[in-house]
Coordinates of C-alpha atoms in Angstrom, one line a residue:
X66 CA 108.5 53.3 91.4
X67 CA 106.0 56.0 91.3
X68 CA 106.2 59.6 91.0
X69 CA 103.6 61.7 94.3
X70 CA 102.7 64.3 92.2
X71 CA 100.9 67.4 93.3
X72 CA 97.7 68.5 93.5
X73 CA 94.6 67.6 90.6
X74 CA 94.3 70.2 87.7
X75 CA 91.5 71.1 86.2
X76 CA 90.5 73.3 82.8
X77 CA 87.9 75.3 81.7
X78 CA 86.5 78.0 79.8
X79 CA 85.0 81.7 80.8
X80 CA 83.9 84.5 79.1
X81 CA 85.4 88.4 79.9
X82 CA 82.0 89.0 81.1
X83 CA 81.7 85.9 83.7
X84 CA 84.9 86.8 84.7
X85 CA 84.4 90.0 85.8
X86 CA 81.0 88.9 87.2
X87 CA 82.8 86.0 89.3
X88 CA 85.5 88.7 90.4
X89 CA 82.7 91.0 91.3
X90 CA 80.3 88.1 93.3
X91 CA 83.7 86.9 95.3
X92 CA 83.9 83.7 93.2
X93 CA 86.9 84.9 91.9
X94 CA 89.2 86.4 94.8
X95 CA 93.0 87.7 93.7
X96 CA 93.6 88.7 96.9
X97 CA 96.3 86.1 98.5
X98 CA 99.5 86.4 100.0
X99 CA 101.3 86.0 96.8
X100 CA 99.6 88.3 94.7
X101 CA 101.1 91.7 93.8
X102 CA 98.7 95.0 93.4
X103 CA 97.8 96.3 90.6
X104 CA 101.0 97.3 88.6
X105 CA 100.2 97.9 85.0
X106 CA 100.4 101.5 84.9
X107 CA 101.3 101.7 80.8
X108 CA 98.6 103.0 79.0
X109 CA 99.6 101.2 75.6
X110 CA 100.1 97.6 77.3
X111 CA 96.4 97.4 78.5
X112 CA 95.5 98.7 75.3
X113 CA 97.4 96.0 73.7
X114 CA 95.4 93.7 75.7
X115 CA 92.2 95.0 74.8
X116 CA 93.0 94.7 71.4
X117 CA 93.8 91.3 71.6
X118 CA 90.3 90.8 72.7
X119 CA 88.8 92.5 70.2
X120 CA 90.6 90.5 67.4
X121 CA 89.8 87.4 69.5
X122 CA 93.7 86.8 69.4
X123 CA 95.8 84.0 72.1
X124 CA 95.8 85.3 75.7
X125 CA 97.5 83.2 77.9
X126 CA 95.9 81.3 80.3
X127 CA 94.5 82.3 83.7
X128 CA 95.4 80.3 87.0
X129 CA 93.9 79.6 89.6
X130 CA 93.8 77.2 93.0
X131 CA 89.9 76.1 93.5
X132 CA 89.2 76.1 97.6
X133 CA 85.8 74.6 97.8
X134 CA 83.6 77.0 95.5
X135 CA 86.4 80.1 95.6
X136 CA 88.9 80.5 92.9
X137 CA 91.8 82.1 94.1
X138 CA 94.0 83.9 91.4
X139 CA 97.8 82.3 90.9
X140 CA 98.2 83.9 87.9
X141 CA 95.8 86.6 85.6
X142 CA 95.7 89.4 87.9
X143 CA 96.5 92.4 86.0
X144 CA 94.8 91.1 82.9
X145 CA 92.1 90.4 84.7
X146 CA 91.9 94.0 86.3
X147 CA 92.9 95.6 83.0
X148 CA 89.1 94.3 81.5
X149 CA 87.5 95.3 85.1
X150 CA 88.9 99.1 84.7
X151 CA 88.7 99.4 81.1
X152 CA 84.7 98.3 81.0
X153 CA 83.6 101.1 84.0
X154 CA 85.4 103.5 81.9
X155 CA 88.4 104.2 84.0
X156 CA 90.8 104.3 81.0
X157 CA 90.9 105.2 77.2
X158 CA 92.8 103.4 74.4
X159 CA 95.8 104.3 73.1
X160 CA 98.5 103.0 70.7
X161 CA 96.8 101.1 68.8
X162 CA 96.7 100.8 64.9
X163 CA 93.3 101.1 63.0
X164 CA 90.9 98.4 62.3
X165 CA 89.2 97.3 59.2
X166 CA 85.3 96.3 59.7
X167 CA 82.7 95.6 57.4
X168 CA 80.3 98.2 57.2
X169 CA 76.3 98.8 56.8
X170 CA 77.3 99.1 52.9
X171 CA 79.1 95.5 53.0
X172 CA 82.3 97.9 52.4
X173 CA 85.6 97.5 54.3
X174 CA 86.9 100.9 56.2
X175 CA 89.4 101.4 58.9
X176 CA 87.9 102.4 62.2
X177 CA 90.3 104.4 64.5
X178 CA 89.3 103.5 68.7
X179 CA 92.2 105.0 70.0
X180 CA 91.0 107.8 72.5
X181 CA 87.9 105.5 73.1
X182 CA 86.3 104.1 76.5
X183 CA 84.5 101.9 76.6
X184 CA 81.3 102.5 75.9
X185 CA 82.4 104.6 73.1
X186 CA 83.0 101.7 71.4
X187 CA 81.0 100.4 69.0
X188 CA 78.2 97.9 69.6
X189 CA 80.1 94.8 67.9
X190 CA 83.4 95.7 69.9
X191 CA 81.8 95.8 73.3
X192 CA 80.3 92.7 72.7
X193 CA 83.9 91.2 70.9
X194 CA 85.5 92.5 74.6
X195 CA 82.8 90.9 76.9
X196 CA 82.6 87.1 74.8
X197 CA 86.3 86.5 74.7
X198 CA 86.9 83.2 75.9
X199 CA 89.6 82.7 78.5
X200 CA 91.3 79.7 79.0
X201 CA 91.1 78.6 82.7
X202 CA 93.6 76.1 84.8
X203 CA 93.0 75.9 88.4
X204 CA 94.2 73.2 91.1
X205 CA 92.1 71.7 93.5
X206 CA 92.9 73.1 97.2
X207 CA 96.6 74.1 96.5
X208 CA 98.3 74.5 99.8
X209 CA 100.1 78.0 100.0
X210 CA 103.6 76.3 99.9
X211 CA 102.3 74.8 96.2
X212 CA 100.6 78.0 95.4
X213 CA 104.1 80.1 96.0
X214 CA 105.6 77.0 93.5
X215 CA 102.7 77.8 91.2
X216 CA 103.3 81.6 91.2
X217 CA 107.2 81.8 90.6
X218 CA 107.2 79.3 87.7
X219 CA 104.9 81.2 86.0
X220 CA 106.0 84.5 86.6
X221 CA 109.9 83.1 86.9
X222 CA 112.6 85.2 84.4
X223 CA 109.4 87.9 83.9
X224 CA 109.6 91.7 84.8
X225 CA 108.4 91.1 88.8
X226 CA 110.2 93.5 91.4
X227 CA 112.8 91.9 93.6
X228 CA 110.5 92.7 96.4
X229 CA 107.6 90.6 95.1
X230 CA 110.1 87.5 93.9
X231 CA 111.2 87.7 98.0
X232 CA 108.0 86.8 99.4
X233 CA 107.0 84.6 96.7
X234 CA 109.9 81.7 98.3
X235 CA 110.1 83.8 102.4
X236 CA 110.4 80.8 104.8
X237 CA 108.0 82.9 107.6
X238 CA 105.6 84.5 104.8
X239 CA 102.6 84.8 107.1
X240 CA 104.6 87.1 109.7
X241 CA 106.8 89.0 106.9
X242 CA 102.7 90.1 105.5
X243 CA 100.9 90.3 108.8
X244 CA 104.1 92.6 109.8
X245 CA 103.9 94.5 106.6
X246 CA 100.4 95.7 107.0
X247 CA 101.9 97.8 110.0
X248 CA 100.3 101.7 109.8
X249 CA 104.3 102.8 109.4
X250 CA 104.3 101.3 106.1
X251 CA 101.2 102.6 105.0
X252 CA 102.0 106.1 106.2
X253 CA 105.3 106.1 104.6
X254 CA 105.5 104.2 101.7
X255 CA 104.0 105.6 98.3
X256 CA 100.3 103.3 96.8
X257 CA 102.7 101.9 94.1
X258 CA 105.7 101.0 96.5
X259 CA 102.5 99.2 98.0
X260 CA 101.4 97.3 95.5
X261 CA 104.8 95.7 94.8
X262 CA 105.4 94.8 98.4
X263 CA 108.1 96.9 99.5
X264 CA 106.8 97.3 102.6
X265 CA 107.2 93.5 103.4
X266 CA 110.8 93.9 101.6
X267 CA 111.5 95.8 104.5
X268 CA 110.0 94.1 107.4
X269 CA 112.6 91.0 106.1
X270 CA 115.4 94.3 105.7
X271 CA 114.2 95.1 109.7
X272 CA 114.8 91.7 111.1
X273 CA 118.4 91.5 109.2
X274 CA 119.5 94.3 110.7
X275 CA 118.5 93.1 114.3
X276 CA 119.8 89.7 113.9
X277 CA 122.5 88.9 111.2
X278 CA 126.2 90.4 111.5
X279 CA 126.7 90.2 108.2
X280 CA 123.4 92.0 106.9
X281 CA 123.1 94.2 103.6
X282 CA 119.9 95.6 102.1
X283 CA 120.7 94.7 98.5
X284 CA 118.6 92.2 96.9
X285 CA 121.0 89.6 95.9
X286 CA 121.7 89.5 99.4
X287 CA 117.7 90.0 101.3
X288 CA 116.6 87.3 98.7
X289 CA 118.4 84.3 99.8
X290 CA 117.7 86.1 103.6
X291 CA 114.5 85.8 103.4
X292 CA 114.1 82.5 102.4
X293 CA 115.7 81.0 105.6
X294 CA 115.0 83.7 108.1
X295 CA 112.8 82.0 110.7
X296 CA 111.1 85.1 112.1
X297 CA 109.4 84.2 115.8
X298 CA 106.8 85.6 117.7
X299 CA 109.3 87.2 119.7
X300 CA 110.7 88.7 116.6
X301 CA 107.0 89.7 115.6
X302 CA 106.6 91.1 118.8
X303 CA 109.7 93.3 119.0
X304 CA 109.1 94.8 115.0
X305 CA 105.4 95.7 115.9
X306 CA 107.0 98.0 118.8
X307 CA 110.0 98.9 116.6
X308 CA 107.4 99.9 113.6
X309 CA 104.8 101.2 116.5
X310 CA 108.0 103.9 117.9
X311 CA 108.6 105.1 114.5
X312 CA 105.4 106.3 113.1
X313 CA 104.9 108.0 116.7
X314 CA 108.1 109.6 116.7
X315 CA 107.4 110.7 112.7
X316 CA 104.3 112.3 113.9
X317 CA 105.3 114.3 116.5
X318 CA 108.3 115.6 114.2
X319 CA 107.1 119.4 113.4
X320 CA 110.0 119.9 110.8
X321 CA 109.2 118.7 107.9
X322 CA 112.5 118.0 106.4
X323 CA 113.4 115.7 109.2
X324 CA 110.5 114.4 109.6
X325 CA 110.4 112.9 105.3
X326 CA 114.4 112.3 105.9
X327 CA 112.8 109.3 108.8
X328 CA 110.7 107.7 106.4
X329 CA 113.3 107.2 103.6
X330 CA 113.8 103.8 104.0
X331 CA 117.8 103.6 103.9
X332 CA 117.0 105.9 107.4
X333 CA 114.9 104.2 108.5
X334 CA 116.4 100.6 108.6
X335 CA 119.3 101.7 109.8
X336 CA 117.4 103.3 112.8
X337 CA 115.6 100.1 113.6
X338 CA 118.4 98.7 116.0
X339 CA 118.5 101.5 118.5
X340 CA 114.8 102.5 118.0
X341 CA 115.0 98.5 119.4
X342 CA 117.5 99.3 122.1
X343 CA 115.7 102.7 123.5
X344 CA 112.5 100.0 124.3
X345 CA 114.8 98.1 126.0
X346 CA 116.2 101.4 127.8
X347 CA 113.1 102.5 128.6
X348 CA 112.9 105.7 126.7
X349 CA 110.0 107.5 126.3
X350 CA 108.7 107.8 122.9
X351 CA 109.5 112.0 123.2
X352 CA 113.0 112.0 124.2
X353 CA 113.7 109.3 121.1
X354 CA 112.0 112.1 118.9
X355 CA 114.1 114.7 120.5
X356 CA 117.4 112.2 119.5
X357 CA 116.3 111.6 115.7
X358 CA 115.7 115.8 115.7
X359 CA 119.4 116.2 117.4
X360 CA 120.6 113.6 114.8
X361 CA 118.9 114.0 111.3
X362 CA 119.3 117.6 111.5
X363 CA 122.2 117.8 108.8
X364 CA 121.9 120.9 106.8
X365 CA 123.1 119.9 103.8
X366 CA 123.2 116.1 104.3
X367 CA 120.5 114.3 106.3
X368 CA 122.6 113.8 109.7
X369 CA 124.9 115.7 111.9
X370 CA 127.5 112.1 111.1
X371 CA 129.9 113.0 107.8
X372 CA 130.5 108.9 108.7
X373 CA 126.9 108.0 108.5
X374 CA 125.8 110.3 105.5
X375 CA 129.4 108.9 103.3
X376 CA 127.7 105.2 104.4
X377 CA 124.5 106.5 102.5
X378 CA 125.4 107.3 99.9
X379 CA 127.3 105.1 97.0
X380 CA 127.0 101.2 97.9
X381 CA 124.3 102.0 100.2
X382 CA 123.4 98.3 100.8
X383 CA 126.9 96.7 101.3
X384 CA 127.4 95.5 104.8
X385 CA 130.3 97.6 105.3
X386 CA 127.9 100.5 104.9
X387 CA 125.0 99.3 106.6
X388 CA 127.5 98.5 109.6
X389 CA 128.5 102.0 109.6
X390 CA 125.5 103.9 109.4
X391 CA 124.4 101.3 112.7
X392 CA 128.0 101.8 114.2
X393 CA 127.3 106.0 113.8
X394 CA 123.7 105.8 115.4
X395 CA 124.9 104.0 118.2
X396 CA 127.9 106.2 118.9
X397 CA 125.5 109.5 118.8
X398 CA 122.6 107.9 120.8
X399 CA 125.0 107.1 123.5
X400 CA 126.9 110.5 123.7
X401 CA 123.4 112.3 123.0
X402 CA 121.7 110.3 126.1
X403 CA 124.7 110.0 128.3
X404 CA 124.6 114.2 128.3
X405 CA 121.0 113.9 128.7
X406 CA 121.7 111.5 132.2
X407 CA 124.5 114.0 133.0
X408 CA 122.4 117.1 133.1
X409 CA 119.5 114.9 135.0
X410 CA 122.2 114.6 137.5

């Protein structure tokens, strides 16, 4: 007996400084499908990392999966960007405790960086920060199924959203991240729900809603979805529109209450079915804005529905309540368009 194990490994050794050059010349590339964006907002924790450089202290390794001369990054990102930032300046230190050096005199004081950018720093820092040695382990032409493996064990039982640990195992990846570049998303969602893939959270959270009875938008729930939801062409097809019909409807919405209450995401999943019916209907892309108006124009909750606005409220993401606020859209979109095809008459 004998095991097929994966692909070769490989390890190696570079420098801050040819890591950042490799970034900067392509070598490097951090910018696949399983990748977050850049997420480390806190001030002290890239400090921290910083530090460790500086006192030529254990980083963890950085993966990689080697495609002919490319390194594609499994694994190092936000350390990686963390050095990138912090040598052109972009932030200054902070939370850090002094360090002793030896001075000019051969005498030992404590130096306080904190405050400092970098090229405040000291001479023999800079230089400490650029010669750190990294550890590297890379594969040899990974494919994207082995990368995903590579990415969740490492990052498995870490802080990662549940929106990035979705895509990480999503059975139709490529269409769930093609889908999620949509302009909607862009347009709606915040640079930072961006980065940690909410946008592609909710493509999965679109198709549910269109195509499983017992849908609910909470995690424990999408996670599992995603990961055996085959999404088609058809399906890709039908979302593009869906997405397409709600950024133009958002844009033509003057008020701008109504307008934000579209884009919060709770609205709009629960619009996506009859946003997907009114194609089907062949509504025009104004009177659909005119409906949303007529509907979201709650004064003191976002819809004219008491049903709809109790079913967005506490357990938002139950099926029960998803059901309901779908069940409430319905029931006003037919009433709203039946008086419209009345008056017409």
């Amino acid at each position: 007996m004998k095991i097929i194990k994966g692909v070769d490994r490989g390890r190696t050794e570079w420098t801050a400084r040819k890591l950042v050059e490799f970034v900067e010349d392509g070598t490097v590339n951090f910018n696949i499908d399983i990748q977050r964006g850049y997420v480390w907002k806190d001030n002290d924790k890239k400090s921290a990392l910083i530090r460790s450089l500086i006192l030529d202290r254990h980083v963890p390794p950085l993966y990689f999966n080697k495609v002919e001369e490319i390194y594609e990054g499994e694994d190092g990102k936000q350390r990686t960007l963390t050095i990138i930032k912090f040598l052109k300046d972009e932030f200054e230190l902070s939370g850090l405790d002094e360090f002793t050096v030896i001075n000019d005199d051969e005498e030992t004081e404590e130096i306080d960086i904190n405050g400092y950018k970098f090229s405040d720093l000291p001479e023999c820092f800079q230089n400490a920060i650029k010669e750190y040695s990294f550890t590297i382990c890379y594969t040899d032409n990974a494919d994207q199924e082995e990368q995903a493996d590579t990415f969740y064990n490492l990052n498995n039982g870490q802080a990662l959203n549940a929106a990035t640990m979705n895509r990480v195992k999503a059975k139709s990846k490529e269409r769930i991240i093609s889908l999620g570049k949509h302009k909607l998303f862009a347009d709606a969602l915040s640079q930072t729900a961006l980065d940690g893939h909410v946008n592609e959270d909710m493509v999965a959270k679109a198709h549910a809603i269109l195509n499983d009875e017992e849908v609910s938008t909470d995690a424990k729930w999408i996670r599992p979805y995603m990961r055996r939801a085959d999404i088609t062409s058809d399906d890709e097809f039908l979302l593009n529109e869906v997405f397409d019909r709600i950024y133009n409807i958002h844009s033509m919405i003057e008020d701008k209450k109504i307008a934000k209450r579209i884009y919060a995401r709770t609205h709009m999943i629960s619009s996506v079915p009859i946003v997907a019916e009114s194609l089907n209907d062949g509504y025009s892309d104004k009177q659909m804005m005119e409906w949303f108006v007529n509907f979201f124009c709650g004064k003191k909750s976002p819809t004219t529905s008491k049903v709809y606005n109790d079913a967005a409220g506490r357990g938002t993401g139950k099926n029960s309540a998803v059901r309901k606020r779908v069940e409430e859209i319905k029931k006003d979109y037919d009433k709203y368009f039946g008086s419209v095809k009345a008056l017409a008459s």
